[in-house]
Amino acid sequence: MSNKAKQLKKSQLIDAMTATMGNVSDACDQVGISRKTYYDYLKTDPEFKEAIDAVDAKTCDWVESKMRELISGVKTLTAGGEVYQHPPCKTSIIFFAKTKMKDRGYVERTEQVIEMGDDAIKKLAVEFIDGTKTNEK
C-alpha cells in the first residue's frame, strides 16, 4: 500500500473511531483493515496516536457529561408533552464521588503492606476506609 493510501486509511480510521466512540473493532470493520493494522499504526505513527488519544479524551468527556446529566436527573417528555424530571441516579453519584472525590475520603479500597524477611511474611497491615488498622503477625 502506498504512503498516500496509508494516510487516507489512517484519516478514515480516525473518523471511524470518532463515530464509534473508540470501538476499535467497529472502526476497523468500517475502514476495512484488521485490528493488527490499527495497532501497528498506533505503535509506529506518533501523529496517528495523538489523534486517537484525542478521540479517547473526547469520548471520555462525552461520557462524563452524560454522567453529570444522570446525577442531576434526566428530563424527558411524557406522552402528553409534559416535561418529567427523573430523580438523580444514585449509582452515578456514588461512582462520581469514588472517582473524582478521593481526596475527600470517598474511596473504596483496602491497602495491604507486607514486609518480607527471610522469605517469610513478618507483618500484614490492612487499613480500612474508616482509618482503623489491624495488624497480624
mmCIF file with all atom_site columns, C-alpha atoms in Angstrom:
data_model
loop_
_atom_site.group_PDB
_atom_site.id
_atom_site.type_symbol
_atom_site.label_atom_id
_atom_site.label_alt_id
_atom_site.label_comp_id
_atom_site.label_asym_id
_atom_site.label_entity_id
_atom_site.label_seq_id
_atom_site.pdbx_PDB_ins_code
_atom_site.Cartn_x
_atom_site.Cartn_y
_atom_site.Cartn_z
_atom_site.occupancy
_atom_site.B_iso_or_equiv
_atom_site.pdbx_formal_charge
_atom_site.auth_seq_id
_atom_site.auth_comp_id
_atom_site.auth_asym_id
_atom_site.auth_atom_id
_atom_site.pdbx_PDB_model_num
ATOM 1   C CA . MET A 1 1   ? 0.000   0.000   0.000  1.00 0.00 ? 1   MET A CA 1
ATOM 2   C CA . SER A 1 2   ? 1.390   3.415   -0.926 1.00 0.00 ? 2   SER A CA 1
ATOM 3   C CA . ASN A 1 3   ? 2.080   6.101   1.667  1.00 0.00 ? 3   ASN A CA 1
ATOM 4   C CA . LYS A 1 4   ? -0.787  8.192   0.314  1.00 0.00 ? 4   LYS A CA 1
ATOM 5   C CA . ALA A 1 5   ? -3.186  5.246   0.616  1.00 0.00 ? 5   ALA A CA 1
ATOM 6   C CA . LYS A 1 6   ? -1.995  4.559   4.184  1.00 0.00 ? 6   LYS A CA 1
ATOM 7   C CA . GLN A 1 7   ? -2.544  8.200   5.149  1.00 0.00 ? 7   GLN A CA 1
ATOM 8   C CA . LEU A 1 8   ? -6.060  8.066   3.716  1.00 0.00 ? 8   LEU A CA 1
ATOM 9   C CA . LYS A 1 9   ? -6.803  4.851   5.650  1.00 0.00 ? 9   LYS A CA 1
ATOM 10  C CA . LYS A 1 10  ? -5.473  6.451   8.843  1.00 0.00 ? 10  LYS A CA 1
ATOM 11  C CA . SER A 1 11  ? -7.647  9.515   8.290  1.00 0.00 ? 11  SER A CA 1
ATOM 12  C CA . GLN A 1 12  ? -10.683 7.319   7.655  1.00 0.00 ? 12  GLN A CA 1
ATOM 13  C CA . LEU A 1 13  ? -9.833  5.283   10.735 1.00 0.00 ? 13  LEU A CA 1
ATOM 14  C CA . ILE A 1 14  ? -9.668  8.381   12.924 1.00 0.00 ? 14  ILE A CA 1
ATOM 15  C CA . ASP A 1 15  ? -13.110 9.404   11.624 1.00 0.00 ? 15  ASP A CA 1
ATOM 16  C CA . ALA A 1 16  ? -14.431 5.888   12.241 1.00 0.00 ? 16  ALA A CA 1
ATOM 17  C CA . MET A 1 17  ? -13.008 5.859   15.755 1.00 0.00 ? 17  MET A CA 1
ATOM 18  C CA . THR A 1 18  ? -14.806 9.129   16.423 1.00 0.00 ? 18  THR A CA 1
ATOM 19  C CA . ALA A 1 19  ? -18.079 7.756   15.024 1.00 0.00 ? 19  ALA A CA 1
ATOM 20  C CA . THR A 1 20  ? -17.822 4.539   17.071 1.00 0.00 ? 20  THR A CA 1
ATOM 21  C CA . MET A 1 21  ? -16.689 6.334   20.240 1.00 0.00 ? 21  MET A CA 1
ATOM 22  C CA . GLY A 1 22  ? -13.381 4.486   20.236 1.00 0.00 ? 22  GLY A CA 1
ATOM 23  C CA . ASN A 1 23  ? -14.593 0.980   19.429 1.00 0.00 ? 23  ASN A CA 1
ATOM 24  C CA . VAL A 1 24  ? -11.556 -0.441  17.628 1.00 0.00 ? 24  VAL A CA 1
ATOM 25  C CA . SER A 1 25  ? -13.289 -3.490  16.104 1.00 0.00 ? 25  SER A CA 1
ATOM 26  C CA . ASP A 1 26  ? -16.187 -1.474  14.672 1.00 0.00 ? 26  ASP A CA 1
ATOM 27  C CA . ALA A 1 27  ? -13.885 1.264   13.361 1.00 0.00 ? 27  ALA A CA 1
ATOM 28  C CA . CYS A 1 28  ? -11.591 -1.267  11.685 1.00 0.00 ? 28  CYS A CA 1
ATOM 29  C CA . ASP A 1 29  ? -14.583 -3.023  10.097 1.00 0.00 ? 29  ASP A CA 1
ATOM 30  C CA . GLN A 1 30  ? -15.854 0.301   8.722  1.00 0.00 ? 30  GLN A CA 1
ATOM 31  C CA . VAL A 1 31  ? -12.483 1.114   7.159  1.00 0.00 ? 31  VAL A CA 1
ATOM 32  C CA . GLY A 1 32  ? -11.700 -2.432  6.043  1.00 0.00 ? 32  GLY A CA 1
ATOM 33  C CA . ILE A 1 33  ? -8.495  -3.047  7.974  1.00 0.00 ? 33  ILE A CA 1
ATOM 34  C CA . SER A 1 34  ? -7.516  -5.532  10.668 1.00 0.00 ? 34  SER A CA 1
ATOM 35  C CA . ARG A 1 35  ? -7.112  -4.719  14.342 1.00 0.00 ? 35  ARG A CA 1
ATOM 36  C CA . LYS A 1 36  ? -3.434  -5.669  13.940 1.00 0.00 ? 36  LYS A CA 1
ATOM 37  C CA . THR A 1 37  ? -3.011  -2.938  11.330 1.00 0.00 ? 37  THR A CA 1
ATOM 38  C CA . TYR A 1 38  ? -4.689  -0.450  13.674 1.00 0.00 ? 38  TYR A CA 1
ATOM 39  C CA . TYR A 1 39  ? -2.274  -1.321  16.490 1.00 0.00 ? 39  TYR A CA 1
ATOM 40  C CA . ASP A 1 40  ? 0.683   -1.180  14.071 1.00 0.00 ? 40  ASP A CA 1
ATOM 41  C CA . TYR A 1 41  ? -0.376  2.360   13.104 1.00 0.00 ? 41  TYR A CA 1
ATOM 42  C CA . LEU A 1 42  ? -0.709  3.236   16.777 1.00 0.00 ? 42  LEU A CA 1
ATOM 43  C CA . LYS A 1 43  ? 2.826   1.999   17.553 1.00 0.00 ? 43  LYS A CA 1
ATOM 44  C CA . THR A 1 44  ? 4.612   3.464   14.541 1.00 0.00 ? 44  THR A CA 1
ATOM 45  C CA . ASP A 1 45  ? 2.863   6.788   13.846 1.00 0.00 ? 45  ASP A CA 1
ATOM 46  C CA . PRO A 1 46  ? 3.027   9.385   16.657 1.00 0.00 ? 46  PRO A CA 1
ATOM 47  C CA . GLU A 1 47  ? 0.590   11.715  14.863 1.00 0.00 ? 47  GLU A CA 1
ATOM 48  C CA . PHE A 1 48  ? -1.956  8.913   14.494 1.00 0.00 ? 48  PHE A CA 1
ATOM 49  C CA . LYS A 1 49  ? -1.556  8.009   18.182 1.00 0.00 ? 49  LYS A CA 1
ATOM 50  C CA . GLU A 1 50  ? -2.066  11.652  19.147 1.00 0.00 ? 50  GLU A CA 1
ATOM 51  C CA . ALA A 1 51  ? -5.254  11.805  17.074 1.00 0.00 ? 51  ALA A CA 1
ATOM 52  C CA . ILE A 1 52  ? -6.556  8.575   18.649 1.00 0.00 ? 52  ILE A CA 1
ATOM 53  C CA . ASP A 1 53  ? -5.714  9.884   22.127 1.00 0.00 ? 53  ASP A CA 1
ATOM 54  C CA . ALA A 1 54  ? -7.769  12.991  21.283 1.00 0.00 ? 54  ALA A CA 1
ATOM 55  C CA . VAL A 1 55  ? -10.695 10.782  20.201 1.00 0.00 ? 55  VAL A CA 1
ATOM 56  C CA . ASP A 1 56  ? -10.434 8.885   23.507 1.00 0.00 ? 56  ASP A CA 1
ATOM 57  C CA . ALA A 1 57  ? -10.375 12.133  25.506 1.00 0.00 ? 57  ALA A CA 1
ATOM 58  C CA . LYS A 1 58  ? -13.398 13.474  23.616 1.00 0.00 ? 58  LYS A CA 1
ATOM 59  C CA . THR A 1 59  ? -15.287 10.218  24.223 1.00 0.00 ? 59  THR A CA 1
ATOM 60  C CA . CYS A 1 60  ? -14.464 10.364  27.939 1.00 0.00 ? 60  CYS A CA 1
ATOM 61  C CA . ASP A 1 61  ? -15.677 13.983  28.061 1.00 0.00 ? 61  ASP A CA 1
ATOM 62  C CA . TRP A 1 62  ? -18.961 12.960  26.419 1.00 0.00 ? 62  TRP A CA 1
ATOM 63  C CA . VAL A 1 63  ? -19.464 10.049  28.823 1.00 0.00 ? 63  VAL A CA 1
ATOM 64  C CA . GLU A 1 64  ? -18.700 12.311  31.766 1.00 0.00 ? 64  GLU A CA 1
ATOM 65  C CA . SER A 1 65  ? -21.280 14.835  30.517 1.00 0.00 ? 65  SER A CA 1
ATOM 66  C CA . LYS A 1 66  ? -23.882 12.040  30.383 1.00 0.00 ? 66  LYS A CA 1
ATOM 67  C CA . MET A 1 67  ? -22.961 11.010  33.917 1.00 0.00 ? 67  MET A CA 1
ATOM 68  C CA . ARG A 1 68  ? -23.474 14.611  35.075 1.00 0.00 ? 68  ARG A CA 1
ATOM 69  C CA . GLU A 1 69  ? -26.918 14.532  33.453 1.00 0.00 ? 69  GLU A CA 1
ATOM 70  C CA . LEU A 1 70  ? -27.744 11.366  35.383 1.00 0.00 ? 70  LEU A CA 1
ATOM 71  C CA . ILE A 1 71  ? -26.507 12.956  38.605 1.00 0.00 ? 71  ILE A CA 1
ATOM 72  C CA . SER A 1 72  ? -28.760 15.978  38.167 1.00 0.00 ? 72  SER A CA 1
ATOM 73  C CA . GLY A 1 73  ? -31.717 13.945  36.915 1.00 0.00 ? 73  GLY A CA 1
ATOM 74  C CA . VAL A 1 74  ? -32.620 13.491  33.271 1.00 0.00 ? 74  VAL A CA 1
ATOM 75  C CA . LYS A 1 75  ? -35.591 15.367  31.812 1.00 0.00 ? 75  LYS A CA 1
ATOM 76  C CA . THR A 1 76  ? -37.860 13.569  29.363 1.00 0.00 ? 76  THR A CA 1
ATOM 77  C CA . LEU A 1 77  ? -41.131 14.340  27.650 1.00 0.00 ? 77  LEU A CA 1
ATOM 78  C CA . THR A 1 78  ? -44.202 12.374  28.633 1.00 0.00 ? 78  THR A CA 1
ATOM 79  C CA . ALA A 1 79  ? -46.720 11.114  26.078 1.00 0.00 ? 79  ALA A CA 1
ATOM 80  C CA . GLY A 1 80  ? -48.822 14.193  26.935 1.00 0.00 ? 80  GLY A CA 1
ATOM 81  C CA . GLY A 1 81  ? -45.935 16.518  26.057 1.00 0.00 ? 81  GLY A CA 1
ATOM 82  C CA . GLU A 1 82  ? -45.105 17.453  29.642 1.00 0.00 ? 82  GLU A CA 1
ATOM 83  C CA . VAL A 1 83  ? -41.532 17.542  30.931 1.00 0.00 ? 83  VAL A CA 1
ATOM 84  C CA . TYR A 1 84  ? -40.760 14.901  33.553 1.00 0.00 ? 84  TYR A CA 1
ATOM 85  C CA . GLN A 1 85  ? -37.702 15.308  35.746 1.00 0.00 ? 85  GLN A CA 1
ATOM 86  C CA . HIS A 1 86  ? -36.292 11.891  36.649 1.00 0.00 ? 86  HIS A CA 1
ATOM 87  C CA . PRO A 1 87  ? -34.688 11.681  40.097 1.00 0.00 ? 87  PRO A CA 1
ATOM 88  C CA . PRO A 1 88  ? -30.892 11.761  40.292 1.00 0.00 ? 88  PRO A CA 1
ATOM 89  C CA . CYS A 1 89  ? -29.181 8.424   39.686 1.00 0.00 ? 89  CYS A CA 1
ATOM 90  C CA . LYS A 1 90  ? -27.651 7.310   42.991 1.00 0.00 ? 90  LYS A CA 1
ATOM 91  C CA . THR A 1 91  ? -25.225 4.942   41.267 1.00 0.00 ? 91  THR A CA 1
ATOM 92  C CA . SER A 1 92  ? -23.808 7.781   39.158 1.00 0.00 ? 92  SER A CA 1
ATOM 93  C CA . ILE A 1 93  ? -23.445 9.979   42.234 1.00 0.00 ? 93  ILE A CA 1
ATOM 94  C CA . ILE A 1 94  ? -21.567 7.247   44.105 1.00 0.00 ? 94  ILE A CA 1
ATOM 95  C CA . PHE A 1 95  ? -19.362 6.482   41.096 1.00 0.00 ? 95  PHE A CA 1
ATOM 96  C CA . PHE A 1 96  ? -18.519 10.151  40.645 1.00 0.00 ? 96  PHE A CA 1
ATOM 97  C CA . ALA A 1 97  ? -17.663 10.534  44.327 1.00 0.00 ? 97  ALA A CA 1
ATOM 98  C CA . LYS A 1 98  ? -15.423 7.452   44.319 1.00 0.00 ? 98  LYS A CA 1
ATOM 99  C CA . THR A 1 99  ? -13.535 8.512   41.205 1.00 0.00 ? 99  THR A CA 1
ATOM 100 C CA . LYS A 1 100 ? -13.411 12.305  41.444 1.00 0.00 ? 100 LYS A CA 1
ATOM 101 C CA . MET A 1 101 ? -13.536 12.926  45.198 1.00 0.00 ? 101 MET A CA 1
ATOM 102 C CA . LYS A 1 102 ? -10.956 10.508  46.595 1.00 0.00 ? 102 LYS A CA 1
ATOM 103 C CA . ASP A 1 103 ? -9.211  13.392  48.331 1.00 0.00 ? 103 ASP A CA 1
ATOM 104 C CA . ARG A 1 104 ? -12.395 13.936  50.362 1.00 0.00 ? 104 ARG A CA 1
ATOM 105 C CA . GLY A 1 105 ? -12.484 10.367  51.626 1.00 0.00 ? 105 GLY A CA 1
ATOM 106 C CA . TYR A 1 106 ? -14.809 8.819   49.055 1.00 0.00 ? 106 TYR A CA 1
ATOM 107 C CA . VAL A 1 107 ? -12.703 5.752   48.433 1.00 0.00 ? 107 VAL A CA 1
ATOM 108 C CA . GLU A 1 108 ? -13.313 2.069   48.454 1.00 0.00 ? 108 GLU A CA 1
ATOM 109 C CA . ARG A 1 109 ? -10.025 0.371   48.904 1.00 0.00 ? 109 ARG A CA 1
ATOM 110 C CA . THR A 1 110 ? -8.029  -1.931  51.067 1.00 0.00 ? 110 THR A CA 1
ATOM 111 C CA . GLU A 1 111 ? -4.317  -1.346  51.360 1.00 0.00 ? 111 GLU A CA 1
ATOM 112 C CA . GLN A 1 112 ? -2.009  -4.163  52.245 1.00 0.00 ? 112 GLN A CA 1
ATOM 113 C CA . VAL A 1 113 ? 1.549   -3.597  53.353 1.00 0.00 ? 113 VAL A CA 1
ATOM 114 C CA . ILE A 1 114 ? 3.658   -6.719  53.509 1.00 0.00 ? 114 ILE A CA 1
ATOM 115 C CA . GLU A 1 115 ? 7.135   -6.638  54.981 1.00 0.00 ? 115 GLU A CA 1
ATOM 116 C CA . MET A 1 116 ? 9.290   -9.537  53.902 1.00 0.00 ? 116 MET A CA 1
ATOM 117 C CA . GLY A 1 117 ? 12.292  -11.010 55.614 1.00 0.00 ? 117 GLY A CA 1
ATOM 118 C CA . ASP A 1 118 ? 13.964  -14.379 55.223 1.00 0.00 ? 118 ASP A CA 1
ATOM 119 C CA . ASP A 1 119 ? 11.274  -15.254 52.649 1.00 0.00 ? 119 ASP A CA 1
ATOM 120 C CA . ALA A 1 120 ? 8.553   -15.179 55.317 1.00 0.00 ? 120 ALA A CA 1
ATOM 121 C CA . ILE A 1 121 ? 5.763   -12.692 55.899 1.00 0.00 ? 121 ILE A CA 1
ATOM 122 C CA . LYS A 1 122 ? 6.520   -10.786 59.090 1.00 0.00 ? 122 LYS A CA 1
ATOM 123 C CA . LYS A 1 123 ? 3.591   -8.396  59.243 1.00 0.00 ? 123 LYS A CA 1
ATOM 124 C CA . LEU A 1 124 ? 0.354   -7.752  57.413 1.00 0.00 ? 124 LEU A CA 1
ATOM 125 C CA . ALA A 1 125 ? -1.309  -4.372  57.882 1.00 0.00 ? 125 ALA A CA 1
ATOM 126 C CA . VAL A 1 126 ? -4.732  -3.549  56.497 1.00 0.00 ? 126 VAL A CA 1
ATOM 127 C CA . GLU A 1 127 ? -6.144  -0.057  56.655 1.00 0.00 ? 127 GLU A CA 1
ATOM 128 C CA . PHE A 1 128 ? -9.903  0.170   56.282 1.00 0.00 ? 128 PHE A CA 1
ATOM 129 C CA . ILE A 1 129 ? -11.902 3.087   54.923 1.00 0.00 ? 129 ILE A CA 1
ATOM 130 C CA . ASP A 1 130 ? -12.702 4.327   58.422 1.00 0.00 ? 130 ASP A CA 1
ATOM 131 C CA . GLY A 1 131 ? -8.989  4.608   59.170 1.00 0.00 ? 131 GLY A CA 1
ATOM 132 C CA . THR A 1 132 ? -8.755  1.694   61.590 1.00 0.00 ? 132 THR A CA 1
ATOM 133 C CA . LYS A 1 133 ? -5.790  -0.603  61.305 1.00 0.00 ? 133 LYS A CA 1
ATOM 134 C CA . THR A 1 134 ? -5.394  -4.271  62.020 1.00 0.00 ? 134 THR A CA 1
ATOM 135 C CA . ASN A 1 135 ? -2.046  -5.959  62.305 1.00 0.00 ? 135 ASN A CA 1
ATOM 136 C CA . GLU A 1 136 ? -1.488  -9.676  62.125 1.00 0.00 ? 136 GLU A CA 1
ATOM 137 C CA . LYS A 1 137 ? 1.783   -11.489 62.651 1.00 0.00 ? 137 LYS A CA 1
#
